[in-house]
mmCIF file with all atom_site columns, C-alpha atoms in Angstrom:
data_model
loop_
_atom_site.group_PDB
_atom_site.id
_atom_site.type_symbol
_atom_site.label_atom_id
_atom_site.label_alt_id
_atom_site.label_comp_id
_atom_site.label_asym_id
_atom_site.label_entity_id
_atom_site.label_seq_id
_atom_site.pdbx_PDB_ins_code
_atom_site.Cartn_x
_atom_site.Cartn_y
_atom_site.Cartn_z
_atom_site.occupancy
_atom_site.B_iso_or_equiv
_atom_site.pdbx_formal_charge
_atom_site.auth_seq_id
_atom_site.auth_comp_id
_atom_site.auth_asym_id
_atom_site.auth_atom_id
_atom_site.pdbx_PDB_model_num
ATOM 1   C CA . UNK A 1 1   ? -69.854 -34.549 9.389   1.00 0.00 ? 16  UNK A CA 1
ATOM 2   C CA . UNK A 1 2   ? -67.614 -31.726 7.972   1.00 0.00 ? 17  UNK A CA 1
ATOM 3   C CA . UNK A 1 3   ? -69.314 -28.260 8.179   1.00 0.00 ? 18  UNK A CA 1
ATOM 4   C CA . UNK A 1 4   ? -69.148 -25.999 5.161   1.00 0.00 ? 19  UNK A CA 1
ATOM 5   C CA . UNK A 1 5   ? -66.100 -24.193 6.998   1.00 0.00 ? 20  UNK A CA 1
ATOM 6   C CA . UNK A 1 6   ? -64.358 -27.442 7.924   1.00 0.00 ? 21  UNK A CA 1
ATOM 7   C CA . UNK A 1 7   ? -64.866 -28.769 4.440   1.00 0.00 ? 22  UNK A CA 1
ATOM 8   C CA . UNK A 1 8   ? -63.433 -25.536 2.751   1.00 0.00 ? 23  UNK A CA 1
ATOM 9   C CA . UNK A 1 9   ? -60.550 -25.694 5.281   1.00 0.00 ? 24  UNK A CA 1
ATOM 10  C CA . UNK A 1 10  ? -59.650 -29.273 4.403   1.00 0.00 ? 25  UNK A CA 1
ATOM 11  C CA . UNK A 1 11  ? -59.762 -28.482 0.403   1.00 0.00 ? 26  UNK A CA 1
ATOM 12  C CA . UNK A 1 12  ? -57.231 -25.400 1.097   1.00 0.00 ? 27  UNK A CA 1
ATOM 13  C CA . UNK A 1 13  ? -54.921 -27.654 3.004   1.00 0.00 ? 28  UNK A CA 1
ATOM 14  C CA . UNK A 1 14  ? -55.205 -30.460 0.511   1.00 0.00 ? 29  UNK A CA 1
ATOM 15  C CA . UNK A 1 15  ? -54.293 -28.054 -2.129  1.00 0.00 ? 30  UNK A CA 1
ATOM 16  C CA . UNK A 1 16  ? -51.412 -26.493 -0.433  1.00 0.00 ? 31  UNK A CA 1
ATOM 17  C CA . UNK A 1 17  ? -50.141 -29.808 0.276   1.00 0.00 ? 32  UNK A CA 1
ATOM 18  C CA . UNK A 1 18  ? -50.350 -30.995 -3.624  1.00 0.00 ? 33  UNK A CA 1
ATOM 19  C CA . UNK A 1 19  ? -48.838 -27.441 -4.721  1.00 0.00 ? 34  UNK A CA 1
ATOM 20  C CA . UNK A 1 20  ? -45.832 -28.341 -2.501  1.00 0.00 ? 35  UNK A CA 1
ATOM 21  C CA . UNK A 1 21  ? -45.156 -31.574 -4.060  1.00 0.00 ? 36  UNK A CA 1
ATOM 22  C CA . UNK A 1 22  ? -44.139 -29.784 -7.429  1.00 0.00 ? 37  UNK A CA 1
ATOM 23  C CA . UNK A 1 23  ? -40.737 -29.507 -7.993  1.00 0.00 ? 38  UNK A CA 1
ATOM 24  C CA . UNK A 1 24  ? -38.157 -28.185 -10.542 1.00 0.00 ? 39  UNK A CA 1
ATOM 25  C CA . UNK A 1 25  ? -36.312 -30.728 -12.495 1.00 0.00 ? 40  UNK A CA 1
ATOM 26  C CA . UNK A 1 26  ? -32.992 -32.266 -11.073 1.00 0.00 ? 41  UNK A CA 1
ATOM 27  C CA . UNK A 1 27  ? -31.927 -33.976 -14.317 1.00 0.00 ? 42  UNK A CA 1
ATOM 28  C CA . UNK A 1 28  ? -28.466 -34.359 -15.833 1.00 0.00 ? 43  UNK A CA 1
ATOM 29  C CA . UNK A 1 29  ? -27.560 -32.964 -19.535 1.00 0.00 ? 44  UNK A CA 1
ATOM 30  C CA . UNK A 1 30  ? -28.195 -36.590 -20.634 1.00 0.00 ? 45  UNK A CA 1
ATOM 31  C CA . UNK A 1 31  ? -31.456 -37.162 -18.979 1.00 0.00 ? 46  UNK A CA 1
ATOM 32  C CA . UNK A 1 32  ? -32.951 -33.958 -20.101 1.00 0.00 ? 47  UNK A CA 1
ATOM 33  C CA . UNK A 1 33  ? -32.196 -34.954 -23.676 1.00 0.00 ? 48  UNK A CA 1
ATOM 34  C CA . UNK A 1 34  ? -33.611 -38.607 -22.986 1.00 0.00 ? 49  UNK A CA 1
ATOM 35  C CA . UNK A 1 35  ? -36.749 -36.780 -21.934 1.00 0.00 ? 50  UNK A CA 1
ATOM 36  C CA . UNK A 1 36  ? -37.014 -34.219 -24.763 1.00 0.00 ? 51  UNK A CA 1
ATOM 37  C CA . UNK A 1 37  ? -36.600 -37.053 -27.309 1.00 0.00 ? 52  UNK A CA 1
ATOM 38  C CA . UNK A 1 38  ? -39.687 -38.596 -26.147 1.00 0.00 ? 53  UNK A CA 1
ATOM 39  C CA . UNK A 1 39  ? -41.789 -35.627 -26.726 1.00 0.00 ? 54  UNK A CA 1
ATOM 40  C CA . UNK A 1 40  ? -40.164 -35.242 -30.274 1.00 0.00 ? 55  UNK A CA 1
ATOM 41  C CA . UNK A 1 41  ? -43.566 -35.527 -31.851 1.00 0.00 ? 56  UNK A CA 1
ATOM 42  C CA . UNK A 1 42  ? -44.742 -32.241 -29.927 1.00 0.00 ? 57  UNK A CA 1
ATOM 43  C CA . UNK A 1 43  ? -45.064 -29.231 -31.852 1.00 0.00 ? 58  UNK A CA 1
ATOM 44  C CA . UNK A 1 44  ? -43.334 -30.564 -35.298 1.00 0.00 ? 59  UNK A CA 1
ATOM 45  C CA . UNK A 1 45  ? -43.639 -27.529 -36.983 1.00 0.00 ? 60  UNK A CA 1
ATOM 46  C CA . UNK A 1 46  ? -41.412 -25.723 -34.276 1.00 0.00 ? 61  UNK A CA 1
ATOM 47  C CA . UNK A 1 47  ? -43.944 -22.952 -33.717 1.00 0.00 ? 62  UNK A CA 1
ATOM 48  C CA . UNK A 1 48  ? -43.425 -22.707 -29.679 1.00 0.00 ? 63  UNK A CA 1
ATOM 49  C CA . UNK A 1 49  ? -40.020 -20.839 -29.124 1.00 0.00 ? 64  UNK A CA 1
ATOM 50  C CA . UNK A 1 50  ? -37.798 -23.992 -28.254 1.00 0.00 ? 65  UNK A CA 1
ATOM 51  C CA . UNK A 1 51  ? -36.425 -22.812 -24.859 1.00 0.00 ? 66  UNK A CA 1
ATOM 52  C CA . UNK A 1 52  ? -39.820 -22.388 -23.584 1.00 0.00 ? 67  UNK A CA 1
ATOM 53  C CA . UNK A 1 53  ? -41.023 -25.457 -24.886 1.00 0.00 ? 68  UNK A CA 1
ATOM 54  C CA . UNK A 1 54  ? -38.194 -27.504 -23.869 1.00 0.00 ? 69  UNK A CA 1
ATOM 55  C CA . UNK A 1 55  ? -38.579 -25.938 -20.142 1.00 0.00 ? 70  UNK A CA 1
ATOM 56  C CA . UNK A 1 56  ? -42.174 -26.715 -20.121 1.00 0.00 ? 71  UNK A CA 1
ATOM 57  C CA . UNK A 1 57  ? -41.856 -30.405 -21.475 1.00 0.00 ? 72  UNK A CA 1
ATOM 58  C CA . UNK A 1 58  ? -39.160 -30.943 -18.668 1.00 0.00 ? 73  UNK A CA 1
ATOM 59  C CA . UNK A 1 59  ? -41.219 -29.639 -15.725 1.00 0.00 ? 74  UNK A CA 1
ATOM 60  C CA . UNK A 1 60  ? -44.401 -31.508 -17.201 1.00 0.00 ? 75  UNK A CA 1
ATOM 61  C CA . UNK A 1 61  ? -42.581 -34.891 -17.279 1.00 0.00 ? 76  UNK A CA 1
ATOM 62  C CA . UNK A 1 62  ? -40.772 -34.201 -14.030 1.00 0.00 ? 77  UNK A CA 1
ATOM 63  C CA . UNK A 1 63  ? -44.089 -33.662 -12.237 1.00 0.00 ? 78  UNK A CA 1
ATOM 64  C CA . UNK A 1 64  ? -46.552 -35.750 -14.441 1.00 0.00 ? 79  UNK A CA 1
ATOM 65  C CA . UNK A 1 65  ? -47.655 -37.861 -11.582 1.00 0.00 ? 80  UNK A CA 1
ATOM 66  C CA . UNK A 1 66  ? -49.033 -34.861 -9.882  1.00 0.00 ? 81  UNK A CA 1
ATOM 67  C CA . UNK A 1 67  ? -51.053 -33.415 -12.941 1.00 0.00 ? 82  UNK A CA 1
ATOM 68  C CA . UNK A 1 68  ? -54.694 -34.458 -12.879 1.00 0.00 ? 83  UNK A CA 1
ATOM 69  C CA . UNK A 1 69  ? -54.965 -33.113 -16.628 1.00 0.00 ? 84  UNK A CA 1
ATOM 70  C CA . UNK A 1 70  ? -51.967 -34.392 -18.539 1.00 0.00 ? 85  UNK A CA 1
ATOM 71  C CA . UNK A 1 71  ? -53.605 -33.790 -22.011 1.00 0.00 ? 86  UNK A CA 1
ATOM 72  C CA . UNK A 1 72  ? -52.773 -30.414 -22.648 1.00 0.00 ? 87  UNK A CA 1
ATOM 73  C CA . UNK A 1 73  ? -49.745 -28.019 -21.608 1.00 0.00 ? 88  UNK A CA 1
ATOM 74  C CA . UNK A 1 74  ? -49.991 -24.371 -21.933 1.00 0.00 ? 89  UNK A CA 1
ATOM 75  C CA . UNK A 1 75  ? -46.969 -21.863 -23.027 1.00 0.00 ? 90  UNK A CA 1
ATOM 76  C CA . UNK A 1 76  ? -47.235 -17.966 -22.851 1.00 0.00 ? 91  UNK A CA 1
ATOM 77  C CA . UNK A 1 77  ? -44.390 -16.228 -24.511 1.00 0.00 ? 92  UNK A CA 1
ATOM 78  C CA . UNK A 1 78  ? -44.355 -12.694 -22.805 1.00 0.00 ? 93  UNK A CA 1
ATOM 79  C CA . UNK A 1 79  ? -41.476 -11.528 -24.988 1.00 0.00 ? 94  UNK A CA 1
ATOM 80  C CA . UNK A 1 80  ? -43.923 -11.357 -27.750 1.00 0.00 ? 95  UNK A CA 1
ATOM 81  C CA . UNK A 1 81  ? -45.969 -8.147  -28.638 1.00 0.00 ? 96  UNK A CA 1
ATOM 82  C CA . UNK A 1 82  ? -49.596 -8.532  -27.684 1.00 0.00 ? 97  UNK A CA 1
ATOM 83  C CA . UNK A 1 83  ? -51.000 -8.617  -31.302 1.00 0.00 ? 98  UNK A CA 1
ATOM 84  C CA . UNK A 1 84  ? -49.164 -12.150 -31.556 1.00 0.00 ? 99  UNK A CA 1
ATOM 85  C CA . UNK A 1 85  ? -50.855 -15.322 -30.927 1.00 0.00 ? 100 UNK A CA 1
ATOM 86  C CA . UNK A 1 86  ? -48.344 -15.775 -28.106 1.00 0.00 ? 101 UNK A CA 1
ATOM 87  C CA . UNK A 1 87  ? -50.351 -18.497 -26.063 1.00 0.00 ? 102 UNK A CA 1
ATOM 88  C CA . UNK A 1 88  ? -49.686 -22.049 -27.364 1.00 0.00 ? 103 UNK A CA 1
ATOM 89  C CA . UNK A 1 89  ? -51.875 -24.717 -26.140 1.00 0.00 ? 104 UNK A CA 1
ATOM 90  C CA . UNK A 1 90  ? -50.251 -28.061 -27.074 1.00 0.00 ? 105 UNK A CA 1
ATOM 91  C CA . UNK A 1 91  ? -51.842 -31.388 -27.349 1.00 0.00 ? 106 UNK A CA 1
ATOM 92  C CA . UNK A 1 92  ? -49.627 -33.853 -25.490 1.00 0.00 ? 107 UNK A CA 1
ATOM 93  C CA . UNK A 1 93  ? -51.539 -36.818 -27.014 1.00 0.00 ? 108 UNK A CA 1
ATOM 94  C CA . UNK A 1 94  ? -51.405 -35.629 -30.944 1.00 0.00 ? 109 UNK A CA 1
ATOM 95  C CA . UNK A 1 95  ? -48.532 -33.304 -30.594 1.00 0.00 ? 110 UNK A CA 1
ATOM 96  C CA . UNK A 1 96  ? -51.225 -30.723 -32.603 1.00 0.00 ? 111 UNK A CA 1
ATOM 97  C CA . UNK A 1 97  ? -51.068 -27.121 -31.600 1.00 0.00 ? 112 UNK A CA 1
ATOM 98  C CA . UNK A 1 98  ? -53.241 -24.023 -31.015 1.00 0.00 ? 113 UNK A CA 1
ATOM 99  C CA . UNK A 1 99  ? -52.206 -20.469 -31.065 1.00 0.00 ? 114 UNK A CA 1
ATOM 100 C CA . UNK A 1 100 ? -54.434 -17.678 -29.176 1.00 0.00 ? 115 UNK A CA 1
ATOM 101 C CA . UNK A 1 101 ? -53.669 -14.009 -28.525 1.00 0.00 ? 116 UNK A CA 1
ATOM 102 C CA . UNK A 1 102 ? -53.493 -13.578 -24.587 1.00 0.00 ? 117 UNK A CA 1
ATOM 103 C CA . UNK A 1 103 ? -53.386 -9.900  -22.474 1.00 0.00 ? 118 UNK A CA 1
ATOM 104 C CA . UNK A 1 104 ? -50.859 -9.038  -19.934 1.00 0.00 ? 119 UNK A CA 1
ATOM 105 C CA . UNK A 1 105 ? -51.144 -6.897  -16.774 1.00 0.00 ? 120 UNK A CA 1
ATOM 106 C CA . UNK A 1 106 ? -51.383 -3.210  -17.229 1.00 0.00 ? 121 UNK A CA 1
ATOM 107 C CA . UNK A 1 107 ? -48.464 -2.793  -14.372 1.00 0.00 ? 122 UNK A CA 1
ATOM 108 C CA . UNK A 1 108 ? -46.247 -4.759  -16.730 1.00 0.00 ? 123 UNK A CA 1
ATOM 109 C CA . UNK A 1 109 ? -46.560 -2.367  -19.654 1.00 0.00 ? 124 UNK A CA 1
ATOM 110 C CA . UNK A 1 110 ? -47.186 0.845   -17.803 1.00 0.00 ? 125 UNK A CA 1
ATOM 111 C CA . UNK A 1 111 ? -46.585 2.855   -21.223 1.00 0.00 ? 126 UNK A CA 1
ATOM 112 C CA . UNK A 1 112 ? -49.129 0.398   -23.048 1.00 0.00 ? 127 UNK A CA 1
ATOM 113 C CA . UNK A 1 113 ? -46.551 -0.317  -25.739 1.00 0.00 ? 128 UNK A CA 1
ATOM 114 C CA . UNK A 1 114 ? -47.680 -3.995  -26.203 1.00 0.00 ? 129 UNK A CA 1
ATOM 115 C CA . UNK A 1 115 ? -44.867 -5.792  -24.576 1.00 0.00 ? 130 UNK A CA 1
ATOM 116 C CA . UNK A 1 116 ? -44.703 -6.400  -20.879 1.00 0.00 ? 131 UNK A CA 1
ATOM 117 C CA . UNK A 1 117 ? -41.239 -5.389  -19.350 1.00 0.00 ? 132 UNK A CA 1
ATOM 118 C CA . UNK A 1 118 ? -41.943 -5.542  -15.567 1.00 0.00 ? 133 UNK A CA 1
ATOM 119 C CA . UNK A 1 119 ? -43.112 -8.584  -13.573 1.00 0.00 ? 134 UNK A CA 1
ATOM 120 C CA . UNK A 1 120 ? -44.372 -9.071  -9.957  1.00 0.00 ? 135 UNK A CA 1
ATOM 121 C CA . UNK A 1 121 ? -45.683 -11.224 -7.486  1.00 0.00 ? 136 UNK A CA 1
ATOM 122 C CA . UNK A 1 122 ? -46.852 -8.587  -5.285  1.00 0.00 ? 137 UNK A CA 1
ATOM 123 C CA . UNK A 1 123 ? -50.855 -7.883  -4.811  1.00 0.00 ? 138 UNK A CA 1
ATOM 124 C CA . UNK A 1 124 ? -52.184 -4.719  -6.375  1.00 0.00 ? 139 UNK A CA 1
ATOM 125 C CA . UNK A 1 125 ? -49.242 -4.545  -8.576  1.00 0.00 ? 140 UNK A CA 1
ATOM 126 C CA . UNK A 1 126 ? -51.434 -5.187  -11.710 1.00 0.00 ? 141 UNK A CA 1
ATOM 127 C CA . UNK A 1 127 ? -48.528 -6.981  -13.281 1.00 0.00 ? 142 UNK A CA 1
ATOM 128 C CA . UNK A 1 128 ? -48.196 -10.438 -14.698 1.00 0.00 ? 143 UNK A CA 1
ATOM 129 C CA . UNK A 1 129 ? -46.318 -13.275 -13.205 1.00 0.00 ? 144 UNK A CA 1
ATOM 130 C CA . UNK A 1 130 ? -43.748 -15.510 -14.810 1.00 0.00 ? 145 UNK A CA 1
ATOM 131 C CA . UNK A 1 131 ? -43.427 -19.301 -13.993 1.00 0.00 ? 146 UNK A CA 1
ATOM 132 C CA . UNK A 1 132 ? -45.034 -22.343 -13.722 1.00 0.00 ? 147 UNK A CA 1
ATOM 133 C CA . UNK A 1 133 ? -49.049 -22.545 -13.001 1.00 0.00 ? 148 UNK A CA 1
ATOM 134 C CA . UNK A 1 134 ? -51.177 -25.390 -12.304 1.00 0.00 ? 149 UNK A CA 1
ATOM 135 C CA . UNK A 1 135 ? -54.848 -24.864 -13.524 1.00 0.00 ? 150 UNK A CA 1
ATOM 136 C CA . UNK A 1 136 ? -57.655 -25.329 -10.894 1.00 0.00 ? 151 UNK A CA 1
ATOM 137 C CA . UNK A 1 137 ? -61.292 -25.043 -10.643 1.00 0.00 ? 152 UNK A CA 1
ATOM 138 C CA . UNK A 1 138 ? -63.801 -22.824 -12.781 1.00 0.00 ? 153 UNK A CA 1
ATOM 139 C CA . UNK A 1 139 ? -66.289 -20.219 -11.805 1.00 0.00 ? 154 UNK A CA 1
ATOM 140 C CA . UNK A 1 140 ? -68.363 -17.461 -12.979 1.00 0.00 ? 155 UNK A CA 1
ATOM 141 C CA . UNK A 1 141 ? -66.976 -13.964 -12.483 1.00 0.00 ? 156 UNK A CA 1
ATOM 142 C CA . UNK A 1 142 ? -67.195 -10.686 -13.969 1.00 0.00 ? 157 UNK A CA 1
ATOM 143 C CA . UNK A 1 143 ? -66.146 -12.113 -17.096 1.00 0.00 ? 158 UNK A CA 1
ATOM 144 C CA . UNK A 1 144 ? -68.151 -15.081 -16.946 1.00 0.00 ? 159 UNK A CA 1
ATOM 145 C CA . UNK A 1 145 ? -66.592 -18.618 -17.057 1.00 0.00 ? 160 UNK A CA 1
ATOM 146 C CA . UNK A 1 146 ? -63.347 -17.934 -15.659 1.00 0.00 ? 161 UNK A CA 1
ATOM 147 C CA . UNK A 1 147 ? -60.362 -20.421 -14.550 1.00 0.00 ? 162 UNK A CA 1
ATOM 148 C CA . UNK A 1 148 ? -58.488 -20.211 -11.375 1.00 0.00 ? 163 UNK A CA 1
ATOM 149 C CA . UNK A 1 149 ? -54.616 -20.700 -11.324 1.00 0.00 ? 164 UNK A CA 1
ATOM 150 C CA . UNK A 1 150 ? -51.990 -21.742 -8.386  1.00 0.00 ? 165 UNK A CA 1
ATOM 151 C CA . UNK A 1 151 ? -48.407 -20.617 -9.001  1.00 0.00 ? 166 UNK A CA 1
ATOM 152 C CA . UNK A 1 152 ? -45.852 -23.156 -8.670  1.00 0.00 ? 167 UNK A CA 1
ATOM 153 C CA . UNK A 1 153 ? -43.010 -20.900 -8.832  1.00 0.00 ? 168 UNK A CA 1
ATOM 154 C CA . UNK A 1 154 ? -41.414 -18.509 -6.427  1.00 0.00 ? 169 UNK A CA 1
ATOM 155 C CA . UNK A 1 155 ? -42.320 -15.639 -8.931  1.00 0.00 ? 170 UNK A CA 1
ATOM 156 C CA . UNK A 1 156 ? -45.923 -16.593 -9.152  1.00 0.00 ? 171 UNK A CA 1
ATOM 157 C CA . UNK A 1 157 ? -46.656 -18.233 -5.688  1.00 0.00 ? 172 UNK A CA 1
ATOM 158 C CA . UNK A 1 158 ? -49.350 -15.489 -4.750  1.00 0.00 ? 173 UNK A CA 1
ATOM 159 C CA . UNK A 1 159 ? -51.380 -16.040 -7.833  1.00 0.00 ? 174 UNK A CA 1
ATOM 160 C CA . UNK A 1 160 ? -54.829 -17.253 -5.941  1.00 0.00 ? 175 UNK A CA 1
ATOM 161 C CA . UNK A 1 161 ? -54.494 -14.752 -3.497  1.00 0.00 ? 176 UNK A CA 1
ATOM 162 C CA . UNK A 1 162 ? -53.867 -12.077 -6.308  1.00 0.00 ? 177 UNK A CA 1
ATOM 163 C CA . UNK A 1 163 ? -56.978 -13.576 -8.200  1.00 0.00 ? 178 UNK A CA 1
ATOM 164 C CA . UNK A 1 164 ? -54.754 -14.026 -11.121 1.00 0.00 ? 179 UNK A CA 1
ATOM 165 C CA . UNK A 1 165 ? -57.227 -16.452 -13.337 1.00 0.00 ? 180 UNK A CA 1
ATOM 166 C CA . UNK A 1 166 ? -57.735 -17.051 -16.983 1.00 0.00 ? 181 UNK A CA 1
ATOM 167 C CA . UNK A 1 167 ? -61.035 -15.510 -18.409 1.00 0.00 ? 182 UNK A CA 1
ATOM 168 C CA . UNK A 1 168 ? -62.418 -13.910 -21.268 1.00 0.00 ? 183 UNK A CA 1
ATOM 169 C CA . UNK A 1 169 ? -62.263 -10.379 -22.043 1.00 0.00 ? 184 UNK A CA 1
ATOM 170 C CA . UNK A 1 170 ? -63.987 -8.131  -24.687 1.00 0.00 ? 185 UNK A CA 1
ATOM 171 C CA . UNK A 1 171 ? -60.555 -5.789  -24.825 1.00 0.00 ? 186 UNK A CA 1
ATOM 172 C CA . UNK A 1 172 ? -58.690 -9.001  -26.249 1.00 0.00 ? 187 UNK A CA 1
ATOM 173 C CA . UNK A 1 173 ? -59.740 -9.542  -29.705 1.00 0.00 ? 188 UNK A CA 1
ATOM 174 C CA . UNK A 1 174 ? -57.569 -11.849 -32.481 1.00 0.00 ? 189 UNK A CA 1
ATOM 175 C CA . UNK A 1 175 ? -56.428 -9.668  -35.320 1.00 0.00 ? 190 UNK A CA 1
ATOM 176 C CA . UNK A 1 176 ? -56.137 -6.194  -32.907 1.00 0.00 ? 191 UNK A CA 1
ATOM 177 C CA . UNK A 1 177 ? -52.954 -4.139  -33.556 1.00 0.00 ? 192 UNK A CA 1
ATOM 178 C CA . UNK A 1 178 ? -52.687 -4.162  -29.884 1.00 0.00 ? 193 UNK A CA 1
ATOM 179 C CA . UNK A 1 179 ? -54.578 -5.826  -26.995 1.00 0.00 ? 194 UNK A CA 1
ATOM 180 C CA . UNK A 1 180 ? -56.088 -4.321  -23.861 1.00 0.00 ? 195 UNK A CA 1
ATOM 181 C CA . UNK A 1 181 ? -54.426 -4.806  -20.705 1.00 0.00 ? 196 UNK A CA 1
ATOM 182 C CA . UNK A 1 182 ? -55.615 -7.142  -17.695 1.00 0.00 ? 197 UNK A CA 1
ATOM 183 C CA . UNK A 1 183 ? -54.796 -6.546  -14.017 1.00 0.00 ? 198 UNK A CA 1
ATOM 184 C CA . UNK A 1 184 ? -52.011 -9.366  -14.353 1.00 0.00 ? 199 UNK A CA 1
ATOM 185 C CA . UNK A 1 185 ? -54.559 -12.007 -15.692 1.00 0.00 ? 200 UNK A CA 1
ATOM 186 C CA . UNK A 1 186 ? -53.760 -14.132 -18.775 1.00 0.00 ? 201 UNK A CA 1
ATOM 187 C CA . UNK A 1 187 ? -57.137 -12.944 -20.503 1.00 0.00 ? 202 UNK A CA 1
ATOM 188 C CA . UNK A 1 188 ? -58.073 -14.380 -23.952 1.00 0.00 ? 203 UNK A CA 1
ATOM 189 C CA . UNK A 1 189 ? -60.601 -13.438 -26.451 1.00 0.00 ? 204 UNK A CA 1
ATOM 190 C CA . UNK A 1 190 ? -64.318 -14.065 -25.165 1.00 0.00 ? 205 UNK A CA 1
ATOM 191 C CA . UNK A 1 191 ? -65.343 -16.485 -28.379 1.00 0.00 ? 206 UNK A CA 1
ATOM 192 C CA . UNK A 1 192 ? -62.371 -18.683 -27.266 1.00 0.00 ? 207 UNK A CA 1
ATOM 193 C CA . UNK A 1 193 ? -62.730 -18.841 -23.532 1.00 0.00 ? 208 UNK A CA 1
ATOM 194 C CA . UNK A 1 194 ? -65.248 -21.701 -23.131 1.00 0.00 ? 209 UNK A CA 1
ATOM 195 C CA . UNK A 1 195 ? -63.401 -24.110 -25.512 1.00 0.00 ? 210 UNK A CA 1
ATOM 196 C CA . UNK A 1 196 ? -59.899 -23.218 -24.346 1.00 0.00 ? 211 UNK A CA 1
ATOM 197 C CA . UNK A 1 197 ? -60.992 -23.454 -20.373 1.00 0.00 ? 212 UNK A CA 1
ATOM 198 C CA . UNK A 1 198 ? -62.669 -26.774 -21.009 1.00 0.00 ? 213 UNK A CA 1
ATOM 199 C CA . UNK A 1 199 ? -59.177 -28.064 -22.287 1.00 0.00 ? 214 UNK A CA 1
ATOM 200 C CA . UNK A 1 200 ? -57.004 -26.477 -19.564 1.00 0.00 ? 215 UNK A CA 1
ATOM 201 C CA . UNK A 1 201 ? -58.998 -27.035 -16.559 1.00 0.00 ? 216 UNK A CA 1
ATOM 202 C CA . UNK A 1 202 ? -58.572 -29.294 -13.496 1.00 0.00 ? 217 UNK A CA 1
ATOM 203 C CA . UNK A 1 203 ? -54.967 -29.473 -13.181 1.00 0.00 ? 218 UNK A CA 1
ATOM 204 C CA . UNK A 1 204 ? -53.086 -28.955 -16.425 1.00 0.00 ? 219 UNK A CA 1
ATOM 205 C CA . UNK A 1 205 ? -49.655 -27.280 -16.445 1.00 0.00 ? 220 UNK A CA 1
ATOM 206 C CA . UNK A 1 206 ? -49.231 -23.470 -17.815 1.00 0.00 ? 221 UNK A CA 1
ATOM 207 C CA . UNK A 1 207 ? -45.865 -21.983 -18.106 1.00 0.00 ? 222 UNK A CA 1
ATOM 208 C CA . UNK A 1 208 ? -45.538 -18.118 -18.657 1.00 0.00 ? 223 UNK A CA 1
ATOM 209 C CA . UNK A 1 209 ? -41.792 -16.868 -19.582 1.00 0.00 ? 224 UNK A CA 1
ATOM 210 C CA . UNK A 1 210 ? -39.956 -14.846 -22.005 1.00 0.00 ? 225 UNK A CA 1
ATOM 211 C CA . UNK A 1 211 ? -37.986 -15.985 -24.783 1.00 0.00 ? 226 UNK A CA 1
ATOM 212 C CA . UNK A 1 212 ? -34.622 -14.853 -25.975 1.00 0.00 ? 227 UNK A CA 1
ATOM 213 C CA . UNK A 1 213 ? -35.651 -16.347 -29.403 1.00 0.00 ? 228 UNK A CA 1
#
């Protein structure tokens, strides 16, 4: 039988093998259009910035066989001020949408202006990272229930080693003129964390980017 260390090593290897299978979509314009038409019922009110939603949907569709949780897709638009509900939680079955406020890293917004302008994949940068993420296991940390994330892009590949996770935080409160800053984690309001993490955990897709819209 496997010892504890052997079991952990096997789990780490399996996780790395899974992450390596995710790929950026390689589709013609016509194929992209065909995919997007299949998801025309998603966000019918067009609240999510189109460029970000379309990128997320194309990546989701291209890698859906690798996703354990295909019910939800999350899009974060870091071009928006932190006072805005810039985290979009999309229900892929009903097309419905939830919006939440979310923090960015202090290193991404050194002057604390409310909009991140710098992004990094480096440890101790305290910056947010852009790109696609896979949600993983939950655990109890400094802020209670938290959700581990694995980076799927070159721009966020060190998310796990940097301990970039989704967690609730007392400095993130819906309605504030400006949210507090994290050390790079997409922190959400404490009262919302249990419900949000319950939906997103165990292998759903998350996409953090900036929109030009």
